[in-house]
XYZ file of C-alpha atoms in Angstrom:
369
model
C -8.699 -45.923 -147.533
C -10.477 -46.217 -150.651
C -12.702 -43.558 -151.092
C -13.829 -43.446 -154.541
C -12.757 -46.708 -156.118
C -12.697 -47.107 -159.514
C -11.755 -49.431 -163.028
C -9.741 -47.216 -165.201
C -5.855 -47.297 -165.286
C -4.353 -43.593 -165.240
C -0.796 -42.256 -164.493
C -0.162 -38.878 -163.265
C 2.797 -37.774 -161.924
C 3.024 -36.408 -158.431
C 5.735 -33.549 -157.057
C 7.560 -33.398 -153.972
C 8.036 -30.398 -151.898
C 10.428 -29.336 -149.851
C 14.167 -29.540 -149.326
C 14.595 -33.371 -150.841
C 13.406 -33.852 -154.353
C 12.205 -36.926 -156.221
C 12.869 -38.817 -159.041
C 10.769 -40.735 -161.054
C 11.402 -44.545 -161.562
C 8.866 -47.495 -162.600
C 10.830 -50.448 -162.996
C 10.567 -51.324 -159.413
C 6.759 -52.621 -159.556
C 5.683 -55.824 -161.590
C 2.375 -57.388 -161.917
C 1.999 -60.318 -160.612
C -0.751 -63.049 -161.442
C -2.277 -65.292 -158.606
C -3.300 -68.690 -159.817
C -6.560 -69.814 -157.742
C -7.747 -66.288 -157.236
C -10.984 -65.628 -158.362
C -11.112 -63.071 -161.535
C -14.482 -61.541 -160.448
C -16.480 -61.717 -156.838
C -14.157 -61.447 -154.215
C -14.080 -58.189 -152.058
C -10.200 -57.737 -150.764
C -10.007 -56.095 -147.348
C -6.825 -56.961 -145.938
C -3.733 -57.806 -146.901
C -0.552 -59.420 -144.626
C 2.484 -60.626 -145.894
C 4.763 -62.911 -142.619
C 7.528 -62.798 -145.074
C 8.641 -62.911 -148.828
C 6.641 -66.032 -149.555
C 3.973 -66.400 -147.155
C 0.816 -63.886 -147.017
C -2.715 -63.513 -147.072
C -5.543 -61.550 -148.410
C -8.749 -61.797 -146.608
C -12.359 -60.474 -147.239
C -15.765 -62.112 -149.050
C -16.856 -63.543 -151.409
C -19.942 -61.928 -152.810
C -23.045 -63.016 -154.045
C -24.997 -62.584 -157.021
C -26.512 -59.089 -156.110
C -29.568 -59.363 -158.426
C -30.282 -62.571 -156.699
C -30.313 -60.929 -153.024
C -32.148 -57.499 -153.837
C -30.137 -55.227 -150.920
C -29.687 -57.628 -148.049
C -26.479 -59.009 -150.071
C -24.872 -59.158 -146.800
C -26.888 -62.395 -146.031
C -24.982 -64.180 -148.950
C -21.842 -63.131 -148.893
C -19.129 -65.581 -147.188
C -15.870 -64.915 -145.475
C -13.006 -66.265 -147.581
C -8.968 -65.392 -147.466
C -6.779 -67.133 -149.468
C -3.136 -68.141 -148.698
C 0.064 -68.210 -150.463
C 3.864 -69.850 -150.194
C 4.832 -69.075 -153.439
C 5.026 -64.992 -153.429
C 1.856 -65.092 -154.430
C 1.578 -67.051 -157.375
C -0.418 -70.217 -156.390
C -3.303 -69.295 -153.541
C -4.974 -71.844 -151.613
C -8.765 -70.497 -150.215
C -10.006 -70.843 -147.022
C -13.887 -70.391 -146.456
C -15.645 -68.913 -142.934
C -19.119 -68.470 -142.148
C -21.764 -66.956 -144.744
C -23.357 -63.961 -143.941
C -19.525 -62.628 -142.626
C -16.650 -61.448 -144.165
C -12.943 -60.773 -143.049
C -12.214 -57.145 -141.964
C -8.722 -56.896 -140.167
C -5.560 -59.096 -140.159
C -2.648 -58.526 -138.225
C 0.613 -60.267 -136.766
C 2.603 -60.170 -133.328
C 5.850 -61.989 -133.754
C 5.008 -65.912 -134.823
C 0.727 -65.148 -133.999
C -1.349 -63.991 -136.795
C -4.865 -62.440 -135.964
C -8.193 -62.117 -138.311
C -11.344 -60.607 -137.415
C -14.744 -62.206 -138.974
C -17.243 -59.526 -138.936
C -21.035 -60.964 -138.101
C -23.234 -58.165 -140.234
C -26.571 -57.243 -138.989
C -27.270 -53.795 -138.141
C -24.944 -50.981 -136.775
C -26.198 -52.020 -132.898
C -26.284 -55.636 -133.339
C -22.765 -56.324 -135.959
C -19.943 -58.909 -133.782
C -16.668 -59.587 -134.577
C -15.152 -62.706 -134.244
C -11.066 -63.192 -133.569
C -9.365 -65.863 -135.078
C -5.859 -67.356 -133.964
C -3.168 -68.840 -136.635
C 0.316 -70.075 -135.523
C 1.238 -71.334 -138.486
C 1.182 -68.770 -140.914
C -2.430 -68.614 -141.556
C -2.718 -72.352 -142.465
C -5.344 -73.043 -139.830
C -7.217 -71.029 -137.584
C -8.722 -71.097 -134.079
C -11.430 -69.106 -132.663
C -10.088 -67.411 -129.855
C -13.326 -64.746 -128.708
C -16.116 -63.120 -130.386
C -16.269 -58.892 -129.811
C -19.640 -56.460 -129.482
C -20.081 -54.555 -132.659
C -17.654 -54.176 -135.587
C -14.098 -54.362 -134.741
C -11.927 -50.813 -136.432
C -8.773 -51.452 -135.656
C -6.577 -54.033 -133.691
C -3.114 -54.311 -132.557
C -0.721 -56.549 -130.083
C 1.872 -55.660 -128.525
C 2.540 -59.671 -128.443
C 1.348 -62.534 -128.708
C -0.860 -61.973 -125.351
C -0.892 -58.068 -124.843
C -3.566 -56.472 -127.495
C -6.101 -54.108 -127.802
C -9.374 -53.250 -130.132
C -11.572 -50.165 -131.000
C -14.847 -50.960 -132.313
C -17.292 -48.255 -134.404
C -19.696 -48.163 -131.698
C -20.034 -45.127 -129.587
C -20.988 -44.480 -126.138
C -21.006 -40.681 -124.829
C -19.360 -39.668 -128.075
C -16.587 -41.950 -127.346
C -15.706 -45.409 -129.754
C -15.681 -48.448 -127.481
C -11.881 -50.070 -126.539
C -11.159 -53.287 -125.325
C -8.012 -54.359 -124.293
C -7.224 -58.784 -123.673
C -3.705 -60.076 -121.641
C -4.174 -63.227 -122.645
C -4.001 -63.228 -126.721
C -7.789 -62.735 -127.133
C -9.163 -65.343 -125.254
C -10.545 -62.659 -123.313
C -11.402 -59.391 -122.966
C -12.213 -56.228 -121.001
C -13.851 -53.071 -121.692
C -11.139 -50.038 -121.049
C -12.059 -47.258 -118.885
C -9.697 -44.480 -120.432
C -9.949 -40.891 -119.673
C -9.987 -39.865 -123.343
C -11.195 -36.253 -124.574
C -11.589 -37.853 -128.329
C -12.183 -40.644 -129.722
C -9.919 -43.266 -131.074
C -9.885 -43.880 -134.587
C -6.828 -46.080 -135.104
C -4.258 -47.853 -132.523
C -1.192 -49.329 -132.883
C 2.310 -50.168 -130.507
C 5.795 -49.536 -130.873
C 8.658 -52.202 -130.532
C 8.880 -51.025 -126.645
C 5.158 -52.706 -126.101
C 4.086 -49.092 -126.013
C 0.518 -48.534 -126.853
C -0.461 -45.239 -129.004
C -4.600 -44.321 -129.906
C -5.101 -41.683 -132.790
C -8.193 -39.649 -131.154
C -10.750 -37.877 -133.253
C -12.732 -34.510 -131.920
C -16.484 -33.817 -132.534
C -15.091 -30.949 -134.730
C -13.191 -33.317 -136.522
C -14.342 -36.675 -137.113
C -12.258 -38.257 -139.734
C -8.778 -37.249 -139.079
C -6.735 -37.309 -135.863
C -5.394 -34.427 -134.158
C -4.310 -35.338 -130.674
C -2.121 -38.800 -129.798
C -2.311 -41.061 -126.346
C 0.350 -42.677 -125.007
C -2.034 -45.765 -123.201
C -0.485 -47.085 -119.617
C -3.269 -50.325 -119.095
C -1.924 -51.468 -115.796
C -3.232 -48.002 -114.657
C -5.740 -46.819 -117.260
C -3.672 -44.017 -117.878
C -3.821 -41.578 -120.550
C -1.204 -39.308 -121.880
C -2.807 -36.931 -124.804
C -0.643 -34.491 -126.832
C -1.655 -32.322 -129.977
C 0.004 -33.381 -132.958
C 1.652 -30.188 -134.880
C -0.124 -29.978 -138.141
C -2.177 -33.087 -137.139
C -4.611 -34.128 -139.422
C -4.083 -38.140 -139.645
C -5.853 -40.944 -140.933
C -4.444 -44.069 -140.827
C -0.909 -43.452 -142.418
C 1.420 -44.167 -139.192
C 4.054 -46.041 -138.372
C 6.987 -47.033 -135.682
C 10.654 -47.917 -136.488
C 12.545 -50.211 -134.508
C 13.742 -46.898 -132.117
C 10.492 -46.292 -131.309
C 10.113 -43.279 -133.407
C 6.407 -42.621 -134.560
C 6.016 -41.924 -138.241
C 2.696 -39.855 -139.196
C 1.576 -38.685 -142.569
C -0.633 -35.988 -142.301
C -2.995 -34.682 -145.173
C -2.433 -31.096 -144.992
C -5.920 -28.873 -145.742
C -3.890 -27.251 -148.384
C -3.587 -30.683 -150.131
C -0.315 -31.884 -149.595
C 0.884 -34.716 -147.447
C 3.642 -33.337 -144.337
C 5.266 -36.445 -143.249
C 6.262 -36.464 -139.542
C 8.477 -38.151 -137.130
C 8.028 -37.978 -133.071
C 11.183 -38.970 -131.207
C 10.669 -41.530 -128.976
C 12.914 -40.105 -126.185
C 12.274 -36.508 -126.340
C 8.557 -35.853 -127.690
C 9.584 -33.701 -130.089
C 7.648 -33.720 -133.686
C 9.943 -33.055 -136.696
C 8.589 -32.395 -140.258
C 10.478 -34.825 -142.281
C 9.039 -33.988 -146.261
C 6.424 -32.878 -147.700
C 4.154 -34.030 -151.221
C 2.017 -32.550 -153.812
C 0.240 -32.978 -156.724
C 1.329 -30.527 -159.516
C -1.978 -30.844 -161.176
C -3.077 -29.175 -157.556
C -5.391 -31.679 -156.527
C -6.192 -32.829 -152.789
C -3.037 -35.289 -152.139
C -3.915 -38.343 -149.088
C -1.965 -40.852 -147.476
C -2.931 -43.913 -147.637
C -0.331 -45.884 -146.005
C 3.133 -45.753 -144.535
C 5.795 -48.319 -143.515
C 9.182 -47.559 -142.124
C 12.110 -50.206 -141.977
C 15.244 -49.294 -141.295
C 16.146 -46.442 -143.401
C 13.803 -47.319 -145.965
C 10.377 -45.647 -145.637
C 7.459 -46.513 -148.375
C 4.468 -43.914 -148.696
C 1.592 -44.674 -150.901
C -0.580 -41.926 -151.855
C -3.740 -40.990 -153.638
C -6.039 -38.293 -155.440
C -9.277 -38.500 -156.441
C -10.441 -37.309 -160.102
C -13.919 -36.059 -160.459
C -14.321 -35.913 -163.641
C -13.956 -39.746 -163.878
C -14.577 -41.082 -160.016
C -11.914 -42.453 -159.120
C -8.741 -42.611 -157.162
C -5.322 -42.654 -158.525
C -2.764 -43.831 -156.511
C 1.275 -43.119 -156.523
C 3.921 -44.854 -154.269
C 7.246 -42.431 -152.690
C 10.421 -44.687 -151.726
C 13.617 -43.475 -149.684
C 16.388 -45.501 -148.498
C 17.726 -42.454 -146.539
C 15.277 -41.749 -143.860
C 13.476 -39.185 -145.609
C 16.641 -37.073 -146.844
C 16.210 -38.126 -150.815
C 12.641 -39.777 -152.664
C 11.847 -41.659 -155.354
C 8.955 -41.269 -156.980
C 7.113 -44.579 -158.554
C 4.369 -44.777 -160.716
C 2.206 -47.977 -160.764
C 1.372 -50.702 -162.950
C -2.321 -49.950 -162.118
C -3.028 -47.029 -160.700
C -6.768 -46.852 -160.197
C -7.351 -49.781 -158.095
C -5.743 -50.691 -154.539
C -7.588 -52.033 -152.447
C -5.400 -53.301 -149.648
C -1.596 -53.165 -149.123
C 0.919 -55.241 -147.244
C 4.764 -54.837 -146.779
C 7.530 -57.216 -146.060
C 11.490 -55.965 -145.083
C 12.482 -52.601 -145.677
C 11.414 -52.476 -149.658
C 9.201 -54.920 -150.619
C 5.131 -53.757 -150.896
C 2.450 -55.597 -151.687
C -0.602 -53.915 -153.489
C -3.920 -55.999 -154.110
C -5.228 -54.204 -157.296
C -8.469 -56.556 -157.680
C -9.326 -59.973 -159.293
C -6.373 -61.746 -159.667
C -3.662 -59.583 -160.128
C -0.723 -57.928 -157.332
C 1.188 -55.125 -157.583
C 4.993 -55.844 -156.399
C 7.099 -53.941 -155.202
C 10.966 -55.629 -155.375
C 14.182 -54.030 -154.143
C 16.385 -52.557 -156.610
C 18.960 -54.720 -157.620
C 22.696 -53.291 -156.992
């Protein structure tokens, strides 16, 4: 999440707390320039790598903004642009004007997009695209009430959708059997809303919920049975989630959870017995509010990137932690460009991908042995 976005480049180092320490290392990330990216008016908000060579970053391309007064929406144009390269040639793809691309995502061989239709807040659609080869072309598979939040399959036919609009306190889900094509509204007996789904390697599906008293971080988890509309809802021990989670190929969930004290306590659920186990936890030494921005977990290898923001300058700075132990030993790893990530994408159990704006990447490789 970017929350206060900014143009300078800062390094700070960040501390780890707890029973594994870090080290610091920086040699792991390189810069990496994109030829046919556009140096100046394209908004990044997704990023998806299918493998080493092959990914995509998807949002707009915006308009003059002194030309359009405030309805800039009206101008802009969906655009994501492709590469085969590892991202140094991209080839651009253009969708309709007065959209832009919001969400990208990938069950096995199937990769997803969602074109978001801007009006108003009552009146915004979402449009799902299809690719099955590797984003090369795309197929419009079903078009979605309001603004699509989050999507995930479980396959390339079992998905589901939560959308920002709320009815009786509750966000909107929609769940499709059939890849997209089509969809119904679920009928879930939720006590909070969901702000963020995603499914395990099992097909499992699992909904982050909200509470009125809480409305930007998750508390409580649901374990989703469609067949029956089923809900299973369990308190997550020092929950306070965004979007940081994860699943490894066990089935283990993965949350990072910004603690109100300002550090980050990164947690694992076993898949068989329930149980929540806190695997680290991270801190600022400067003392400032820490937040997780995103996790992956392959293997042993689990990547966390992190932020703070800096008042006296607005704007974020962002740090990466790296273990190739499950969580036992970290490496801290300062960026190229720390002030500006905008999306991020990962590939295997090391390799990140970190769009930092214009036409630039932030890599990182695995260490060579």
């Amino acid at each position: 999440m970017n929350r206060n976005p900014g143009s300078y480049r800062l390094l700070l180092c960040l501390t780890c707390v707890g029973a594994a320490g870090c080290s610091s290392s920086s040699s792991s990330w390189q810069l990496v320039t994109g030829e046919g990216l556009p140096l100046t008016g394209f908004h990044a908000e997704a990023t998806l790598f299918i493998n080493d060579s092959t990914g995509l970053v998807l949002g707009s391309i915006l308009p003059d903004a002194g030309g359009l007064g405030s309805d800039f929406r009206a101008g802009q144009v969906a655009t994501l642009f492709r590469t085969t390269d590892g991202g140094r040639n991209w080839q651009k793809t253009t969708g309709d004007s007065g959209s832009r691309f919001v969400l990208t995502t990938k069950a096995g061989p199937v990769v997803f997009a969602v074109q978001l239709q801007e009006s108003d807040a009552q009146r915004d659609s979402s449009r799902l695209l299809r690719s099955v080869d590797q984003g090369r072309s795309w197929q419009p598979i079903g078009v979605l009430p309001h603004q699509i939040t989050s999507l995930s399959f479980a396959d390339s036919t079992q998905g589901f959708a939560l959308t920002n609009h709320e009815e009786q306190g509750l966000r909107l889900i929609y769940h499709t059997t059939d890849g997209g094509r089509h969809w119904q509204r679920a009928a879930l007996p939720l006590s909070g809303s969901a702000s963020w789904g995603l499914h395990t390697p099992d097909g499992t599906s699992w909904l982050l919920l909200t509470s009125p008293g809480s409305p930007y971080y998750s508390r409580h988890l649901a374990k989703i049975n469609w067949a029956t509309s089923a809900a299973t809802v369990e308190v997550i021990p020092q929950g306070r989630v965004d979007k940081a989670v994860a699943s490894d190929a066990a089935g283990n969930l993965w949350l990072a959870s910004d603690d109100p004290a300002g550090t980050i306590q990164l947690l694992r659920r076993d898949h068989q017995t329930g149980r929540y186990s806190r695997i680290h936890s991270f801190g600022l030494s400067q003392g400032q509010p820490l937040l997780a921005e995103a996790l992956h977990v392959s293997g042993r290898s689990i990547t966390l990137l992190a932020s703070y923001s800096d008042t006296t300058v607005a704007l974020n700075t962002y740090h990466a932690y790296h273990s190739t132990d499950t969580g036992r030993s970290w490496q801290e790893e300062e960026l190229p460009i720390a002030s500006n990530v905008s999306s991020a994408a990962f590939t295997g159990p090391e390799k990140a991908w970190l769009f930092a704006g214009g036409n630039t990447f932030q890599v990182r490789y695995p260490t060579r042995k």
